[in-house]
Amino acid sequence: MADLFRFTQDLLEDADVKINGRRPWDLQVHNDALFQRFFARGSLALGETYVEGWWDVSRLDEFFERVLRAGLEDRIKTVKGLIQLARVRLRNLQTPSRSFEVGLRHYDIGNNLYRCMLDSYMCYSCGYWKTAQTLEQAQQAKLELVCRKIDLKPGHRVLDIGCGWGGFAKFAAEHYGVEVVGVTISREQAGLAVQRCSGLPVKIHVADYRNIDEKFDRIVSIGMFEHVGRKNFETYMQAARRCLKESGLLLLHTIGKNRADTATDPWIDHYIFPNGDLPTLQQITKACESRFIIEDVHNFGSYYDPTLMAWFDNFEGTWESLRDQFDDRFYRMWKYYLLLCAGAFRARDLQLWQLVLAPNGVVGGYQRVN
């Protein structure tokens, strides 16, 4: 045990983190069995032991920013991590029969939680903070950016793949006079989206994207591609191409990673987003070959940090009102999830891309909007 403690201490020094130190990002250990469990099961054990109260950090986001910037995850290879990588490489974890699992286990856990955490449009994706000062402003700026990037016009028929609680559909219908068809794999999302879009030319369906077979002037997909999986990237692009008119535009908004030889963090996969698989930019572009011309790529991954911190502040600030639905273990789990992700984006370990795709290219060239 002493050897594991010293090894951990030496490892963390490279990230400027101390065990039982006094700074907000220093690790406070409450159970010395942490080290043995961590070296046996890696990041899965790190998250599990945090939820169980074996350790604490005053500022989890700062802790993870330092750990990820120092590349410590590459120096701890566990059997569990290798199995996770093999899983995503060898198996299709996002088949039609499995595609609804993330809806049941993540998006259906309670609309009230997301109402408390998100903005008034209930956008569960990165905001656009170029000039924004608040989460509300950042999310509306993102929705406006999306509409402008695809040159929305009154009368357009728009497909929203992964429509969530109807935030984009509501905004686009209200501000641009378009008709929107939204699809989601979450029944809870769909039910609330129907209510929120009542009276607007918006239809919401619980459906897998592979089953859509209609024609649209525009397609948007905001924060859904993360659930598609590398075995299905080309299938997704085929489905989108089938549904988009020859003169149409597709905006793809997705979290991405820097290296293809990595898998989703095992703790995130097990407890937060089952079967998720973040794409690399190369994987996206390969899936577009012979299907779309890539007109624009925009990386604003640094804006996910303030988005996640705002979500955490909202979650923390409304926690007392959520106690009837969730226990203290859930509080620690959700805190860990939000602040781990904030640290990852701050360290630029994760990215956020918006791509504008066209079946045949834009005549005369695409005019970038930002």
XYZ file of C-alpha atoms in Angstrom, residues 26-353:
328
model
C -5.324 18.920 -4.237
C -6.584 15.399 -3.491
C -8.008 14.745 -0.019
C -7.922 11.013 0.736
C -10.396 9.555 3.248
C -9.743 5.856 2.594
C -6.237 4.536 1.883
C -7.711 1.579 -0.028
C -8.268 4.104 -2.847
C -4.800 3.544 -4.335
C -5.098 -0.225 -4.701
C -8.559 0.048 -6.205
C -7.491 2.784 -8.605
C -4.500 0.892 -9.976
C -6.653 -2.187 -10.473
C -9.579 -0.487 -12.247
C -8.326 2.926 -13.367
C -10.711 5.785 -14.089
C -13.752 3.600 -13.416
C -12.578 3.157 -9.825
C -11.663 6.842 -9.547
C -15.260 7.847 -10.242
C -16.783 5.079 -8.153
C -14.643 5.868 -5.107
C -15.466 9.571 -5.396
C -19.187 8.788 -5.379
C -18.608 6.503 -2.385
C -16.842 9.310 -0.502
C -13.347 7.808 -0.402
C -11.767 11.062 -1.595
C -12.597 14.682 -2.298
C -11.242 17.690 -4.142
C -12.523 21.183 -3.461
C -12.386 22.036 -7.179
C -12.851 18.889 -9.244
C -12.743 20.854 -12.499
C -9.284 22.214 -11.681
C -8.069 18.782 -10.566
C -9.115 17.165 -13.838
C -7.775 20.020 -15.943
C -4.321 19.474 -14.437
C -4.450 15.685 -14.630
C -5.536 15.714 -18.282
C -3.112 18.439 -19.363
C -0.289 16.358 -17.863
C -1.445 13.298 -19.821
C -1.603 11.115 -16.730
C -4.381 8.938 -18.159
C -1.941 7.653 -20.795
C 0.422 6.468 -18.064
C -2.185 4.338 -16.282
C -3.287 1.475 -18.520
C -5.629 -1.026 -16.853
C -7.203 -4.220 -18.103
C -10.606 -2.539 -17.777
C -9.498 0.313 -20.027
C -8.138 -2.050 -22.665
C -11.368 -4.041 -22.616
C -13.354 -0.846 -23.107
C -11.255 0.093 -26.143
C -11.663 -3.395 -27.613
C -15.423 -3.182 -27.088
C -15.858 -0.064 -29.196
C -13.463 -1.281 -31.878
C -14.901 -4.753 -32.330
C -18.611 -4.489 -31.489
C -21.436 -2.324 -32.723
C -22.674 -0.917 -29.420
C -25.221 1.356 -31.079
C -27.400 -1.070 -33.059
C -31.070 -0.136 -33.526
C -32.019 -2.457 -30.657
C -29.477 -0.804 -28.333
C -29.957 2.801 -29.439
C -32.699 3.534 -26.895
C -30.577 2.493 -23.894
C -29.001 5.919 -23.419
C -32.472 7.476 -23.517
C -33.689 5.227 -20.728
C -30.603 5.554 -18.558
C -29.704 9.208 -19.050
C -32.328 11.391 -20.704
C -35.341 9.772 -19.030
C -34.122 10.139 -15.431
C -36.285 13.203 -14.831
C -37.244 16.271 -16.824
C -37.231 18.362 -13.646
C -33.478 17.813 -13.236
C -32.832 19.192 -16.707
C -35.276 22.067 -16.219
C -33.283 23.091 -13.156
C -29.906 22.736 -14.844
C -30.429 24.110 -18.352
C -31.533 27.388 -19.949
C -35.107 28.279 -20.880
C -34.809 26.522 -24.270
C -33.419 23.443 -22.474
C -30.379 23.131 -24.723
C -28.238 20.230 -23.512
C -25.228 21.091 -25.686
C -22.435 23.641 -25.844
C -23.393 27.312 -25.785
C -21.782 29.997 -27.941
C -20.029 32.442 -25.599
C -18.408 34.764 -28.149
C -20.234 37.794 -26.737
C -22.539 36.115 -24.217
C -22.346 36.773 -20.485
C -24.932 34.253 -19.284
C -25.963 30.705 -20.107
C -29.263 31.984 -21.481
C -27.469 34.353 -23.851
C -24.937 31.694 -24.893
C -27.589 29.136 -25.785
C -29.726 31.557 -27.736
C -26.594 32.734 -29.545
C -25.859 29.089 -30.432
C -29.375 28.542 -31.769
C -29.156 31.737 -33.812
C -25.738 30.697 -35.120
C -27.087 27.336 -36.272
C -30.014 28.945 -38.074
C -27.741 31.426 -39.838
C -25.174 28.785 -40.804
C -27.793 26.765 -42.666
C -29.407 29.892 -44.132
C -32.889 29.124 -42.791
C -35.759 30.697 -44.713
C -39.498 30.834 -43.986
C -41.195 27.768 -45.372
C -38.192 25.474 -45.063
C -38.853 21.988 -43.762
C -36.198 21.007 -41.218
C -35.233 17.667 -39.689
C -33.758 17.824 -36.173
C -31.928 14.549 -35.471
C -31.661 14.259 -31.699
C -34.114 17.057 -30.909
C -33.933 16.754 -27.118
C -36.608 18.792 -25.377
C -37.358 20.721 -28.569
C -35.115 23.738 -27.976
C -33.934 24.192 -31.548
C -37.323 23.264 -33.016
C -39.078 25.852 -30.859
C -36.517 28.572 -31.599
C -36.428 27.949 -35.348
C -40.206 27.778 -35.689
C -40.719 30.941 -33.623
C -37.965 33.063 -35.170
C -37.585 31.734 -38.721
C -41.053 30.542 -39.705
C -39.984 26.995 -40.550
C -41.595 23.598 -40.083
C -39.562 21.190 -37.940
C -39.673 17.431 -37.509
C -37.710 16.354 -34.448
C -36.667 12.822 -33.517
C -35.328 11.560 -30.201
C -34.738 8.199 -28.534
C -36.077 9.551 -25.201
C -39.793 9.306 -24.417
C -39.443 11.823 -21.581
C -37.808 14.327 -23.909
C -40.426 13.779 -26.586
C -43.345 14.268 -24.200
C -42.001 17.560 -22.885
C -40.920 18.745 -26.351
C -44.490 18.288 -27.622
C -45.785 20.438 -24.757
C -43.139 23.132 -25.226
C -43.740 23.356 -28.990
C -47.519 23.364 -28.743
C -49.110 25.650 -31.345
C -46.006 25.684 -33.534
C -45.429 23.805 -36.835
C -43.345 21.202 -35.006
C -43.740 17.427 -34.913
C -41.799 15.270 -32.461
C -41.241 11.532 -32.881
C -39.595 8.860 -30.749
C -37.521 7.154 -33.420
C -34.100 5.926 -34.466
C -32.466 8.129 -37.113
C -31.980 5.068 -39.340
C -35.741 4.791 -39.830
C -36.310 8.301 -41.215
C -37.147 8.404 -44.912
C -38.519 11.826 -45.854
C -37.076 14.795 -47.722
C -36.068 18.018 -45.969
C -34.629 21.379 -46.991
C -32.301 21.437 -43.986
C -31.054 19.006 -41.329
C -29.566 19.845 -37.946
C -28.076 17.427 -35.460
C -27.002 19.087 -32.225
C -25.305 16.932 -29.596
C -26.526 13.573 -30.916
C -23.635 12.251 -33.039
C -21.795 11.266 -29.843
C -24.270 8.372 -29.535
C -23.898 7.079 -33.108
C -20.709 5.012 -32.718
C -17.837 4.439 -35.117
C -19.480 1.349 -36.602
C -22.381 3.562 -37.703
C -20.789 6.852 -38.774
C -21.218 6.013 -42.452
C -24.739 4.689 -41.844
C -25.622 8.014 -40.214
C -24.296 9.990 -43.177
C -26.174 7.725 -45.594
C -29.403 8.338 -43.681
C -28.842 12.093 -43.617
C -27.985 12.162 -47.312
C -31.144 10.187 -48.121
C -33.280 12.723 -46.263
C -31.652 15.931 -47.522
C -32.670 17.642 -50.736
C -29.952 18.161 -53.343
C -29.849 21.890 -52.565
C -29.972 21.372 -48.803
C -27.535 21.895 -45.936
C -26.751 19.774 -42.894
C -25.293 21.208 -39.699
C -23.575 18.648 -37.485
C -22.753 19.807 -33.938
C -20.770 17.228 -31.985
C -18.258 16.715 -29.226
C -15.084 15.157 -30.585
C -11.796 13.740 -29.395
C -8.207 14.164 -30.506
C -7.210 10.520 -31.020
C -9.003 7.541 -32.546
C -7.099 5.020 -30.406
C -9.074 5.906 -27.278
C -12.457 4.895 -25.903
C -15.032 6.708 -23.803
C -13.965 7.021 -20.185
C -15.181 3.766 -18.543
C -16.902 5.621 -15.684
C -18.764 7.927 -18.078
C -19.736 4.924 -20.207
C -21.019 2.921 -17.252
C -22.792 5.617 -15.244
C -23.628 8.529 -17.548
C -23.698 7.854 -21.307
C -23.845 4.120 -22.052
C -22.436 3.087 -25.432
C -21.155 6.559 -26.282
C -18.282 6.917 -28.751
C -16.813 10.327 -29.503
C -15.612 10.795 -33.098
C -12.383 12.266 -34.341
C -12.506 14.821 -37.118
C -10.885 12.287 -39.463
C -13.629 9.742 -38.726
C -16.300 12.323 -39.532
C -14.679 13.404 -42.782
C -14.192 9.805 -43.887
C -17.891 9.105 -43.294
C -18.720 12.127 -45.466
C -16.765 10.868 -48.470
C -18.942 10.422 -51.590
C -21.919 11.740 -49.610
C -21.243 15.346 -48.618
C -18.935 18.206 -49.390
C -17.642 19.729 -46.176
C -18.232 23.461 -46.516
C -17.213 24.606 -43.045
C -15.613 23.326 -39.830
C -15.825 25.450 -36.689
C -14.195 24.443 -33.396
C -15.464 26.211 -30.298
C -14.694 23.502 -27.759
C -13.334 26.048 -25.290
C -16.924 27.291 -24.860
C -17.997 23.968 -23.352
C -16.074 24.803 -20.169
C -18.262 27.814 -19.235
C -21.353 25.918 -20.398
C -20.651 23.004 -18.053
C -19.720 25.294 -15.178
C -23.015 27.146 -15.641
C -24.902 23.826 -15.637
C -23.116 22.825 -12.447
C -23.907 26.158 -10.775
C -27.586 25.687 -11.664
C -27.551 22.082 -10.434
C -25.820 23.067 -7.193
C -28.107 26.033 -6.664
C -31.294 23.992 -7.072
C -30.133 20.786 -5.390
C -32.409 21.237 -2.351
C -35.436 21.191 -4.646
C -34.202 17.945 -6.246
C -33.591 15.995 -3.034
C -37.016 14.358 -3.167
C -36.054 12.717 -6.474
C -32.356 11.969 -6.000
C -30.071 10.894 -3.155
C -26.659 12.145 -2.069
C -24.883 9.509 -4.167
C -26.581 10.946 -7.233
C -25.434 14.429 -6.202
C -21.805 13.301 -6.061
C -22.157 11.368 -9.315
C -23.656 14.305 -11.202
C -21.131 16.729 -9.738
C -18.291 14.431 -10.786
C -19.725 14.107 -14.311
C -20.182 17.825 -14.909
C -16.854 18.926 -13.439
C -14.839 16.098 -15.020
C -16.173 17.216 -18.397
C -15.498 20.898 -17.655
C -11.890 20.060 -16.795
C -11.524 17.954 -19.954
C -12.685 20.766 -22.222
C -10.572 23.327 -20.349
C -7.538 21.101 -20.893
C -8.521 20.864 -24.616
C -8.669 17.095 -24.213
C -12.122 17.259 -25.854
C -13.386 19.431 -28.705
C -16.699 20.746 -29.995
C -17.119 20.966 -33.752
